[in-house]
Amino acid sequence: MNNDVNASQPRTGERPARTGVWFVGARGSVATTAVTGCAAVTARLHAPTGMVTETQPFDGTGLPPLSTLVFGGHDTTHCPLPKRAEQLTEAGVLPHGLAPAVRAELRAADEAIRIGGPLPDDPRGDEELIADFAADLTSFRERHALARVVVVNVSSTEPLPAPDAVRLPASSLYAAAAVRAGCPYVNFTPSTGLRTPALTEAAAAAGLPHAGRDGKTGQTLLRAALAPMFVQRALHVRAWSGTNLLGGGDGAALADPGAAAAKNAGKERVLADTLGHTPQGEVHIDDVPVLGDWKTAWDHVAFEGFLGSRMILQTIWQGCDSALAAPLVLDLARLVARAHEAGLSGPLPELGFYFKDPDAGPSGLTEQFTALLSFADRLRNAS
Amino acid sequence: MNNDVNASQPRTGERPARTGVWFVGARGSVATTAVTGCAAVTARLHAPTGMVTETQPFDGTGLPPLSTLVFGGHDTTHCPLPKRAEQLTEAGVLPHGLAPAVRAELRAADEAIRIGGPLPDDPRGDEELIADFAADLTSFRERHALARVVVVNVSSTEPLPAPDAVRLPASSLYAAAAVRAGCPYVNFTPSTGLRTPALTEAAAAAGLPHAGRDGKTGQTLLRAALAPMFVQRALHVRAWSGTNLLGGGDGAALADPGAAAAKNAGKERVLADTLGHTPQGEVHIDDVPVLGDWKTAWDHVAFEGFLGSRMILQTIWQGCDSALAAPLVLDLARLVARAHEAGLSGPLPELGFYFKDPDAGPSGLTEQFTALLSFADRLRNAS
Amino acid sequence: MNNDVNASQPRTGERPARTGVWFVGARGSVATTAVTGCAAVTARLHAPTGMVTETQPFDGTGLPPLSTLVFGGHDTTHCPLPKRAEQLTEAGVLPHGLAPAVRAELRAADEAIRIGGPLPDDPRGDEELIADFAADLTSFRERHALARVVVVNVSSTEPLPAPDAVRLPASSLYAAAAVRAGCPYVNFTPSTGLRTPALTEAAAAAGLPHAGRDGKTGQTLLRAALAPMFVQRALHVRAWSGTNLLGGGDGAALADPGAAAAKNAGKERVLADTLGHTPQGEVHIDDVPVLGDWKTAWDHVAFEGFLGSRMILQTIWQGCDSALAAPLVLDLARLVARAHEAGLSGPLPELGFYFKDPDAGPSGLTEQFTALLSFADRLRNAS
Amino acid sequence: MNNDVNASQPRTGERPARTGVWFVGARGSVATTAVTGCAAVTARLHAPTGMVTETQPFDGTGLPPLSTLVFGGHDTTHCPLPKRAEQLTEAGVLPHGLAPAVRAELRAADEAIRIGGPLPDDPRGDEELIADFAADLTSFRERHALARVVVVNVSSTEPLPAPDAVRLPASSLYAAAAVRAGCPYVNFTPSTGLRTPALTEAAAAAGLPHAGRDGKTGQTLLRAALAPMFVQRALHVRAWSGTNLLGGGDGAALADPGAAAAKNAGKERVLADTLGHTPQGEVHIDDVPVLGDWKTAWDHVAFEGFLGSRMILQTIWQGCDSALAAPLVLDLARLVARAHEAGLSGPLPELGFYFKDPDAGPSGLTEQFTALLSFADRLRNAS
């Protein structure tokens, strides 16, 4: 089974090196769930369901054990993490009784959160913001004597940047700070982050590995599993339409047409890449506040079979956004930390399994999983 | 794209060898659609959508061209194929105008159909039936000067044989006749066919390749595409329930609890093999005559994610059973004929892509497709 | 049962009066299906399934028999009706074989179609267009010696008129012409039509009955049937979201955001009127050309039950738009013709059963049906 | 909104008469939820969502206020109600924090629960069991000085009784005890209960009102709302198929084919009564233990429209069984208690709104609701 707590324990008796995980959006639902869940799994209160790095193929790959992760991050809001965890419990995201059980770990992470930016009317320019953020990262690493810090963007989706924007998008300011502070970087959102030519080049020059973009947790995950079926069976997909309903922070952010456009660009890529053409059909993301973190995705696929026969596949996915994202975020932080330790740098296309809009690599889910397993072998054999 | 008419043309100017395709259930919907569709694609009236063997990876593999296939078969009913094709047109299975356009081919196949058995009150014993069926096969091969004849079972699903049955199931009588007449064999149904120790051994001794069992055309196809996703993502499937609605001959046959049991045994295998455990949930097959050949499959998957979160995936598949099956039947006839030509014998686990209950091999659809592509390479390199 | 051909036959041996049905949008799918279907039911080639006026409660109400309807209309395209009927047959809207069987009736209607407007670069002003259209109506009535002509708008949805528009929307030009020519009027679309204060008043002054707006044929029909259930059971609807996929002319027209806004205004009314509040959730109408006239509507209803429990209802409606609309259009033409004969004038709120955005009356489907049955009684008792 | 706490308060300053509610199956999920919910609404911890009797039309009808209900019952298990409420909280049926808040009320009800029967190897005959149960009822009424006691069957569904059964079904033993003790009776299950000629007659002779059978809380509720739509629109339903998934006690009970048969008999009645014919299609009830009290019902309706067009409606209902049932059970106890006070006796067909298999009356939901509102008027005007 997939839930075995694997042997990701330190290999020696000495105190293991510790690894920092720095969330951009550290008070959001995904970060709160990740911090809570890491503590819960470490304390064996829950099996690591949903964490691919805790399954057997990752045994012996030298990933940092969950017990050695130290959390911090940036956010622009102030609600303390223990309070956020209570809110997520009320919202049905976290199980009742868990937040109190890991209160100490939530408090510790909360103390390591720094105010991000740019804030409204922030007087700082881009350079100053980058410098401030980088200083926060360096300070976190030194204070906790961390081997390294992985920066993970889990903040709300930004609108697509305007072509004539005078400043960098916030996600890119944080990414630039990561590079400056020598931190590997993961972008779990569709925002720009490191994906500008200058920043990508700077990360490579600094020998930093990075991965992105836009975590694949629902509709696109399903599409990556299903679209290859049509190709393999020589069936012709004529139209693929979809609607997503969700509330929570992401629902509200994506109600902004610009942010939705950013999200949908990634969503459509999986179909074009897999099918070899772009079928008809649109994708909607609706903000439905009462649904909170529970999202529903309906997909309708009109395809053609033998002798022009017209057939339909429909799927309905009902999942908890943060519970889907958090274990992947922990996976990615560990994988990219280990890649950094192993001396890898630049984009890691073998992590396309996790992303809607990956840096490169195959588009079908099983092929992406095979690439991930190869990556595990590579890590296992690295120093 | 997947619809290219590939280069499955004879390699020399001389008249190519012809290959027989002998359907057990030759007047059924699947056989009628296969004969009609082969003629339609050969005449370039339709693209070969749904035929995997007409896609690029099968170029140069030496498969018998569609234009060289000669059809015949056994059935216990008498309605002529041109009439059956008209009925299927009325039922929305075949496009209007196609049956008249390929009337000559339908007539030719109809003339090669022989009455099967055992008929009600049939005085013949098992041995006599096998001998009669084998004689029909030999006669067909000789009359049409065929290089070989592939026997393909597309008849209605039989009930599971009783442990104390005094005679072989009909499907096994036909399979035994195939072996006796030196014909490769494909079982597209869940019936027993060749899958008895004695018959499997006899086929191997005779150097005959064979493939089965139970074509994967709807719910199980989807399950083979989706179940790996849960494993790859370390999500725990708690229950997988399903209901199939269909009319037509198959709906009526499967209203028999024994036949449904045979069908469901195969359906459940994909989940157990892929997930490593058998989740809760049942599978129903309902006969709904008004739906005819158009089947609907609803699946409901209850799975658990991070920190015990409870999530749901539902799928609804609406397809035309015969239009899904017929191109696969043509694929299989060609692949097994070529395997015979290439000297392969025994079960062909690389064809698990096509079956609910395959002889061996992986259970995930993409891994099965990869195995099929390897098989194509093997054929390409064979003499 | 609902398929009885009722006694809507002339009451005397003399030749019955004939009634004109004038379609605005006479070459569209709905009008073509209505003309074809009227002929098919009259010739007893098909049962009148979907026509409420052919069920038992309408016996003896004096509706004009289907055999006495004479069709004509305005359109701005030129494709002849027999050709349009062939296209609809290819598209799966009309059954094969029907269009040739009623070719004479299609030709007759086609000959009565006049070019509408305003055409691109039309030099005519509003007044001239109204006068021309009214002349077409009068000429049709006189040429065929019709007792009356009902004008029925079944053209593509217009965008919402701009507040500063200098001319009347086309639908209102046709409505004004109907009033001028003394014709009762039905608006089966969400366009403005007669719904301006001036036109509504003019119709009343002219003693003309009229009905509208926006035929209820899918998602809104379902909502009108389901929303009362939540109210009756004291369940609280928190969000009601929906997506419509369709191709055909309506899909393309509604891809225009302005037209979609017009459509959605009506769609939302049923929920607000029935539930007493407007739940969260959006409605999308997507143009998916490959779906043609076959539309799919997915609805997702999040509701709250006892002790705050969170529950979900989802519906998927797959129907043929023109086949749903055409029998209602015939119903309405007959009902409004008979209302005119009976001396009724002004809006007919008892016909709210047919509309998304009715003139008045209850919002639940069953209450609307009850009102329709009362209207039948009223007609039965009228002179 | 429909959730106003209405004026169901005592009309005078003196201490109001109290009414007993005696559950057969008093430790089951429905009874536990009803006791918990009654206390929660009385304490204004929750709005009475889902309770029809708390909406405006029931103002002034003299129903016993929720605060005057006293609970007791029979069961054959021993788990105390406060513990059962905790279990239902873990299962997601009751909201966290509620069970502790109403612990006193749960304890009080628990103390009034008596062991039912027949137990395994119970030496008592039918007559002795009836006498014992009736004594329990009388004792409950006297101990608490209750104006009356309504017996409500909410126990697990029994198999259909065998034609040659030597003893009465348990549900009928309890019903007989209710009659003997002079108690009005409600059967919320498909079990036999009072529905034998002898018992029905005895209830009438005793002047007792009663209502049943089989609460309408999901699939059948939807069918009662939707089936009239097809009739009203003259659309022809060809097949109506359904599958229910649920765990909990009911799922297990209905895994018994006999019990499922009892349930399905009621389910099919709504279609036959409304449509005037029985469409094709089956109904399945699957026990899926991991789903607990959360049930999912999928329905597939194949219908025919104008000119033979084939269309489909599908519905998916995801609800919490006990949360759907409990408010209706409270409604029924109050309505039948008031009917008893008002001197009504025999079956109450006006309560068909609540039942799958009602005693009489219309089959469409809205017509049933109208009948219920008339009943409210009747109660309001009664002494």
PDB file of C-alpha atoms in Angstrom, chain B residues 67-227:
ATOM      1  CA  SER B  67      -8.195  -4.491 -47.850  1.00  0.00           C
ATOM      2  CA  THR B  68      -6.909  -8.066 -47.590  1.00  0.00           C
ATOM      3  CA  LEU B  69      -9.223  -9.170 -44.795  1.00  0.00           C
ATOM      4  CA  VAL B  70     -11.909 -11.696 -45.733  1.00  0.00           C
ATOM      5  CA  PHE B  71     -14.788 -12.147 -43.295  1.00  0.00           C
ATOM      6  CA  GLY B  72     -16.899 -15.131 -42.336  1.00  0.00           C
ATOM      7  CA  GLY B  73     -18.177 -16.710 -39.168  1.00  0.00           C
ATOM      8  CA  HIS B  74     -20.611 -18.763 -37.151  1.00  0.00           C
ATOM      9  CA  ASP B  75     -23.931 -17.647 -35.806  1.00  0.00           C
ATOM     10  CA  THR B  76     -27.150 -19.303 -34.752  1.00  0.00           C
ATOM     11  CA  THR B  77     -29.458 -16.661 -36.213  1.00  0.00           C
ATOM     12  CA  HIS B  78     -30.314 -15.997 -39.825  1.00  0.00           C
ATOM     13  CA  CYS B  79     -30.838 -12.286 -40.387  1.00  0.00           C
ATOM     14  CA  PRO B  80     -28.574 -11.323 -43.333  1.00  0.00           C
ATOM     15  CA  LEU B  81     -25.764  -8.858 -42.675  1.00  0.00           C
ATOM     16  CA  PRO B  82     -27.084  -6.144 -45.015  1.00  0.00           C
ATOM     17  CA  LYS B  83     -30.332  -6.245 -43.063  1.00  0.00           C
ATOM     18  CA  ARG B  84     -28.439  -6.190 -39.746  1.00  0.00           C
ATOM     19  CA  ALA B  85     -26.517  -3.152 -40.965  1.00  0.00           C
ATOM     20  CA  GLU B  86     -29.791  -1.409 -41.714  1.00  0.00           C
ATOM     21  CA  GLN B  87     -31.022  -2.202 -38.233  1.00  0.00           C
ATOM     22  CA  LEU B  88     -27.830  -0.788 -36.753  1.00  0.00           C
ATOM     23  CA  THR B  89     -28.320   2.341 -38.836  1.00  0.00           C
ATOM     24  CA  GLU B  90     -31.824   2.795 -37.442  1.00  0.00           C
ATOM     25  CA  ALA B  91     -30.385   2.280 -33.960  1.00  0.00           C
ATOM     26  CA  GLY B  92     -27.871   5.069 -34.466  1.00  0.00           C
ATOM     27  CA  VAL B  93     -24.835   2.785 -34.446  1.00  0.00           C
ATOM     28  CA  LEU B  94     -23.908   3.115 -38.131  1.00  0.00           C
ATOM     29  CA  PRO B  95     -24.090   6.410 -40.008  1.00  0.00           C
ATOM     30  CA  HIS B  96     -26.911   6.814 -42.488  1.00  0.00           C
ATOM     31  CA  GLY B  97     -25.882   5.994 -46.016  1.00  0.00           C
ATOM     32  CA  LEU B  98     -22.989   3.723 -45.149  1.00  0.00           C
ATOM     33  CA  ALA B  99     -24.711   0.339 -45.240  1.00  0.00           C
ATOM     34  CA  PRO B 100     -25.870   0.742 -48.869  1.00  0.00           C
ATOM     35  CA  ALA B 101     -22.383   1.933 -49.841  1.00  0.00           C
ATOM     36  CA  VAL B 102     -20.767  -1.291 -48.624  1.00  0.00           C
ATOM     37  CA  ARG B 103     -23.570  -3.660 -49.448  1.00  0.00           C
ATOM     38  CA  ALA B 104     -21.368  -5.857 -51.617  1.00  0.00           C
ATOM     39  CA  GLU B 105     -18.894  -6.469 -48.809  1.00  0.00           C
ATOM     40  CA  LEU B 106     -21.698  -7.206 -46.368  1.00  0.00           C
ATOM     41  CA  ARG B 107     -23.186  -9.713 -48.776  1.00  0.00           C
ATOM     42  CA  ALA B 108     -19.857 -11.393 -49.333  1.00  0.00           C
ATOM     43  CA  ALA B 109     -19.329 -11.799 -45.603  1.00  0.00           C
ATOM     44  CA  ASP B 110     -22.893 -13.002 -45.172  1.00  0.00           C
ATOM     45  CA  GLU B 111     -22.368 -15.777 -47.680  1.00  0.00           C
ATOM     46  CA  ALA B 112     -19.450 -17.033 -45.621  1.00  0.00           C
ATOM     47  CA  ILE B 113     -21.484 -17.358 -42.415  1.00  0.00           C
ATOM     48  CA  ARG B 114     -22.292 -20.898 -41.241  1.00  0.00           C
ATOM     49  CA  ILE B 115     -24.820 -21.997 -38.663  1.00  0.00           C
ATOM     50  CA  GLY B 116     -23.101 -22.594 -35.333  1.00  0.00           C
ATOM     51  CA  GLY B 117     -24.237 -24.449 -32.266  1.00  0.00           C
ATOM     52  CA  PRO B 118     -25.099 -26.197 -30.155  1.00  0.00           C
ATOM     53  CA  LEU B 119     -28.626 -25.459 -31.330  1.00  0.00           C
ATOM     54  CA  PRO B 120     -31.615 -26.211 -29.104  1.00  0.00           C
ATOM     55  CA  ASP B 121     -32.011 -30.020 -29.019  1.00  0.00           C
ATOM     56  CA  ASP B 122     -28.811 -30.351 -30.969  1.00  0.00           C
ATOM     57  CA  PRO B 123     -28.143 -34.081 -31.254  1.00  0.00           C
ATOM     58  CA  ARG B 124     -24.420 -33.569 -31.733  1.00  0.00           C
ATOM     59  CA  GLY B 125     -22.021 -34.182 -28.868  1.00  0.00           C
ATOM     60  CA  ASP B 126     -19.040 -31.975 -28.070  1.00  0.00           C
ATOM     61  CA  GLU B 127     -16.660 -33.864 -30.300  1.00  0.00           C
ATOM     62  CA  GLU B 128     -18.976 -33.750 -33.280  1.00  0.00           C
ATOM     63  CA  LEU B 129     -19.602 -30.031 -32.834  1.00  0.00           C
ATOM     64  CA  ILE B 130     -15.886 -29.309 -32.665  1.00  0.00           C
ATOM     65  CA  ALA B 131     -15.288 -31.362 -35.783  1.00  0.00           C
ATOM     66  CA  ASP B 132     -18.080 -29.594 -37.658  1.00  0.00           C
ATOM     67  CA  PHE B 133     -16.858 -26.132 -36.652  1.00  0.00           C
ATOM     68  CA  ALA B 134     -13.265 -27.015 -37.568  1.00  0.00           C
ATOM     69  CA  ALA B 135     -14.437 -28.239 -40.943  1.00  0.00           C
ATOM     70  CA  ASP B 136     -16.180 -24.907 -41.503  1.00  0.00           C
ATOM     71  CA  LEU B 137     -12.939 -23.100 -40.739  1.00  0.00           C
ATOM     72  CA  THR B 138     -10.838 -25.281 -43.017  1.00  0.00           C
ATOM     73  CA  SER B 139     -13.346 -24.983 -45.800  1.00  0.00           C
ATOM     74  CA  PHE B 140     -13.391 -21.172 -45.475  1.00  0.00           C
ATOM     75  CA  ARG B 141      -9.585 -21.011 -45.584  1.00  0.00           C
ATOM     76  CA  GLU B 142      -9.362 -23.244 -48.632  1.00  0.00           C
ATOM     77  CA  ARG B 143     -12.242 -21.786 -50.586  1.00  0.00           C
ATOM     78  CA  HIS B 144     -10.777 -18.268 -50.304  1.00  0.00           C
ATOM     79  CA  ALA B 145      -7.118 -19.367 -50.502  1.00  0.00           C
ATOM     80  CA  LEU B 146      -6.385 -17.564 -47.248  1.00  0.00           C
ATOM     81  CA  ALA B 147      -2.939 -17.421 -45.698  1.00  0.00           C
ATOM     82  CA  ARG B 148      -4.579 -17.981 -42.345  1.00  0.00           C
ATOM     83  CA  VAL B 149      -7.847 -17.517 -40.477  1.00  0.00           C
ATOM     84  CA  VAL B 150      -8.105 -15.769 -37.134  1.00  0.00           C
ATOM     85  CA  VAL B 151     -11.101 -16.847 -35.057  1.00  0.00           C
ATOM     86  CA  VAL B 152     -12.571 -13.979 -32.998  1.00  0.00           C
ATOM     87  CA  ASN B 153     -15.252 -14.577 -30.391  1.00  0.00           C
ATOM     88  CA  VAL B 154     -17.694 -11.660 -30.324  1.00  0.00           C
ATOM     89  CA  SER B 155     -20.802 -13.591 -29.319  1.00  0.00           C
ATOM     90  CA  SER B 156     -22.999 -12.854 -26.307  1.00  0.00           C
ATOM     91  CA  THR B 157     -21.541 -13.438 -22.879  1.00  0.00           C
ATOM     92  CA  GLU B 158     -22.143 -16.941 -21.545  1.00  0.00           C
ATOM     93  CA  PRO B 159     -23.044 -17.645 -17.939  1.00  0.00           C
ATOM     94  CA  LEU B 160     -20.153 -18.881 -15.814  1.00  0.00           C
ATOM     95  CA  PRO B 161     -20.010 -22.626 -16.442  1.00  0.00           C
ATOM     96  CA  ALA B 162     -21.395 -24.769 -13.629  1.00  0.00           C
ATOM     97  CA  PRO B 163     -18.697 -26.827 -11.898  1.00  0.00           C
ATOM     98  CA  ASP B 164     -20.537 -30.040 -12.747  1.00  0.00           C
ATOM     99  CA  ALA B 165     -21.382 -29.157 -16.351  1.00  0.00           C
ATOM    100  CA  VAL B 166     -21.347 -32.214 -18.576  1.00  0.00           C
ATOM    101  CA  ARG B 167     -20.356 -30.462 -21.755  1.00  0.00           C
ATOM    102  CA  LEU B 168     -17.965 -27.705 -22.693  1.00  0.00           C
ATOM    103  CA  PRO B 169     -19.342 -24.182 -22.902  1.00  0.00           C
ATOM    104  CA  ALA B 170     -20.105 -23.207 -26.485  1.00  0.00           C
ATOM    105  CA  SER B 171     -17.282 -20.667 -26.509  1.00  0.00           C
ATOM    106  CA  SER B 172     -14.829 -23.461 -25.731  1.00  0.00           C
ATOM    107  CA  LEU B 173     -16.226 -25.666 -28.461  1.00  0.00           C
ATOM    108  CA  TYR B 174     -15.435 -22.916 -30.957  1.00  0.00           C
ATOM    109  CA  ALA B 175     -12.020 -22.366 -29.405  1.00  0.00           C
ATOM    110  CA  ALA B 176     -11.269 -26.066 -29.644  1.00  0.00           C
ATOM    111  CA  ALA B 177     -12.295 -26.007 -33.294  1.00  0.00           C
ATOM    112  CA  ALA B 178      -9.926 -23.103 -33.903  1.00  0.00           C
ATOM    113  CA  VAL B 179      -7.069 -25.068 -32.400  1.00  0.00           C
ATOM    114  CA  ARG B 180      -7.954 -28.162 -34.364  1.00  0.00           C
ATOM    115  CA  ALA B 181      -8.074 -26.194 -37.612  1.00  0.00           C
ATOM    116  CA  GLY B 182      -4.783 -24.428 -36.837  1.00  0.00           C
ATOM    117  CA  CYS B 183      -6.297 -20.986 -36.392  1.00  0.00           C
ATOM    118  CA  PRO B 184      -5.052 -18.260 -34.063  1.00  0.00           C
ATOM    119  CA  TYR B 185      -7.760 -17.173 -31.610  1.00  0.00           C
ATOM    120  CA  VAL B 186      -9.053 -14.012 -29.956  1.00  0.00           C
ATOM    121  CA  ASN B 187     -11.662 -13.930 -27.215  1.00  0.00           C
ATOM    122  CA  PHE B 188     -13.277 -10.488 -27.037  1.00  0.00           C
ATOM    123  CA  THR B 189     -15.889 -11.670 -24.506  1.00  0.00           C
ATOM    124  CA  PRO B 190     -15.723 -12.806 -20.863  1.00  0.00           C
ATOM    125  CA  SER B 191     -16.793 -16.323 -21.838  1.00  0.00           C
ATOM    126  CA  THR B 192     -14.423 -19.219 -21.202  1.00  0.00           C
ATOM    127  CA  GLY B 193     -13.191 -19.737 -24.770  1.00  0.00           C
ATOM    128  CA  LEU B 194      -9.653 -21.061 -24.767  1.00  0.00           C
ATOM    129  CA  ARG B 195      -9.127 -20.426 -21.089  1.00  0.00           C
ATOM    130  CA  THR B 196      -9.165 -24.020 -19.859  1.00  0.00           C
ATOM    131  CA  PRO B 197      -5.889 -25.770 -19.046  1.00  0.00           C
ATOM    132  CA  ALA B 198      -6.424 -28.377 -21.744  1.00  0.00           C
ATOM    133  CA  LEU B 199      -7.211 -25.915 -24.513  1.00  0.00           C
ATOM    134  CA  THR B 200      -4.446 -23.497 -23.561  1.00  0.00           C
ATOM    135  CA  GLU B 201      -1.993 -26.372 -23.679  1.00  0.00           C
ATOM    136  CA  ALA B 202      -3.345 -27.591 -27.005  1.00  0.00           C
ATOM    137  CA  ALA B 203      -2.978 -24.136 -28.547  1.00  0.00           C
ATOM    138  CA  ALA B 204       0.616 -23.925 -27.379  1.00  0.00           C
ATOM    139  CA  ALA B 205       1.336 -27.399 -28.702  1.00  0.00           C
ATOM    140  CA  ALA B 206      -0.114 -26.383 -32.046  1.00  0.00           C
ATOM    141  CA  GLY B 207       2.057 -23.265 -32.161  1.00  0.00           C
ATOM    142  CA  LEU B 208      -0.934 -20.949 -32.199  1.00  0.00           C
ATOM    143  CA  PRO B 209      -0.959 -17.456 -30.728  1.00  0.00           C
ATOM    144  CA  HIS B 210      -4.060 -16.324 -28.911  1.00  0.00           C
ATOM    145  CA  ALA B 211      -5.321 -13.308 -26.972  1.00  0.00           C
ATOM    146  CA  GLY B 212      -8.053 -12.514 -24.497  1.00  0.00           C
ATOM    147  CA  ARG B 213     -10.205 -11.963 -22.570  1.00  0.00           C
ATOM    148  CA  ASP B 214     -13.118  -9.511 -22.609  1.00  0.00           C
ATOM    149  CA  GLY B 215     -12.599  -6.344 -24.607  1.00  0.00           C
ATOM    150  CA  LYS B 216     -12.069  -3.189 -22.591  1.00  0.00           C
ATOM    151  CA  THR B 217     -14.365  -0.581 -24.117  1.00  0.00           C
ATOM    152  CA  GLY B 218     -15.926   1.558 -21.422  1.00  0.00           C
ATOM    153  CA  GLN B 219     -16.017   1.484 -17.656  1.00  0.00           C
ATOM    154  CA  THR B 220     -12.966  -0.748 -17.355  1.00  0.00           C
ATOM    155  CA  LEU B 221     -11.052   1.291 -19.909  1.00  0.00           C
ATOM    156  CA  LEU B 222     -11.656   4.358 -17.759  1.00  0.00           C
ATOM    157  CA  ARG B 223     -10.712   2.482 -14.623  1.00  0.00           C
ATOM    158  CA  ALA B 224      -7.457   1.383 -16.199  1.00  0.00           C
ATOM    159  CA  ALA B 225      -6.721   5.016 -17.045  1.00  0.00           C
ATOM    160  CA  LEU B 226      -7.765   6.424 -13.665  1.00  0.00           C
ATOM    161  CA  ALA B 227      -6.783   3.862 -11.034  1.00  0.00           C
TER     162      ALA B 227
END
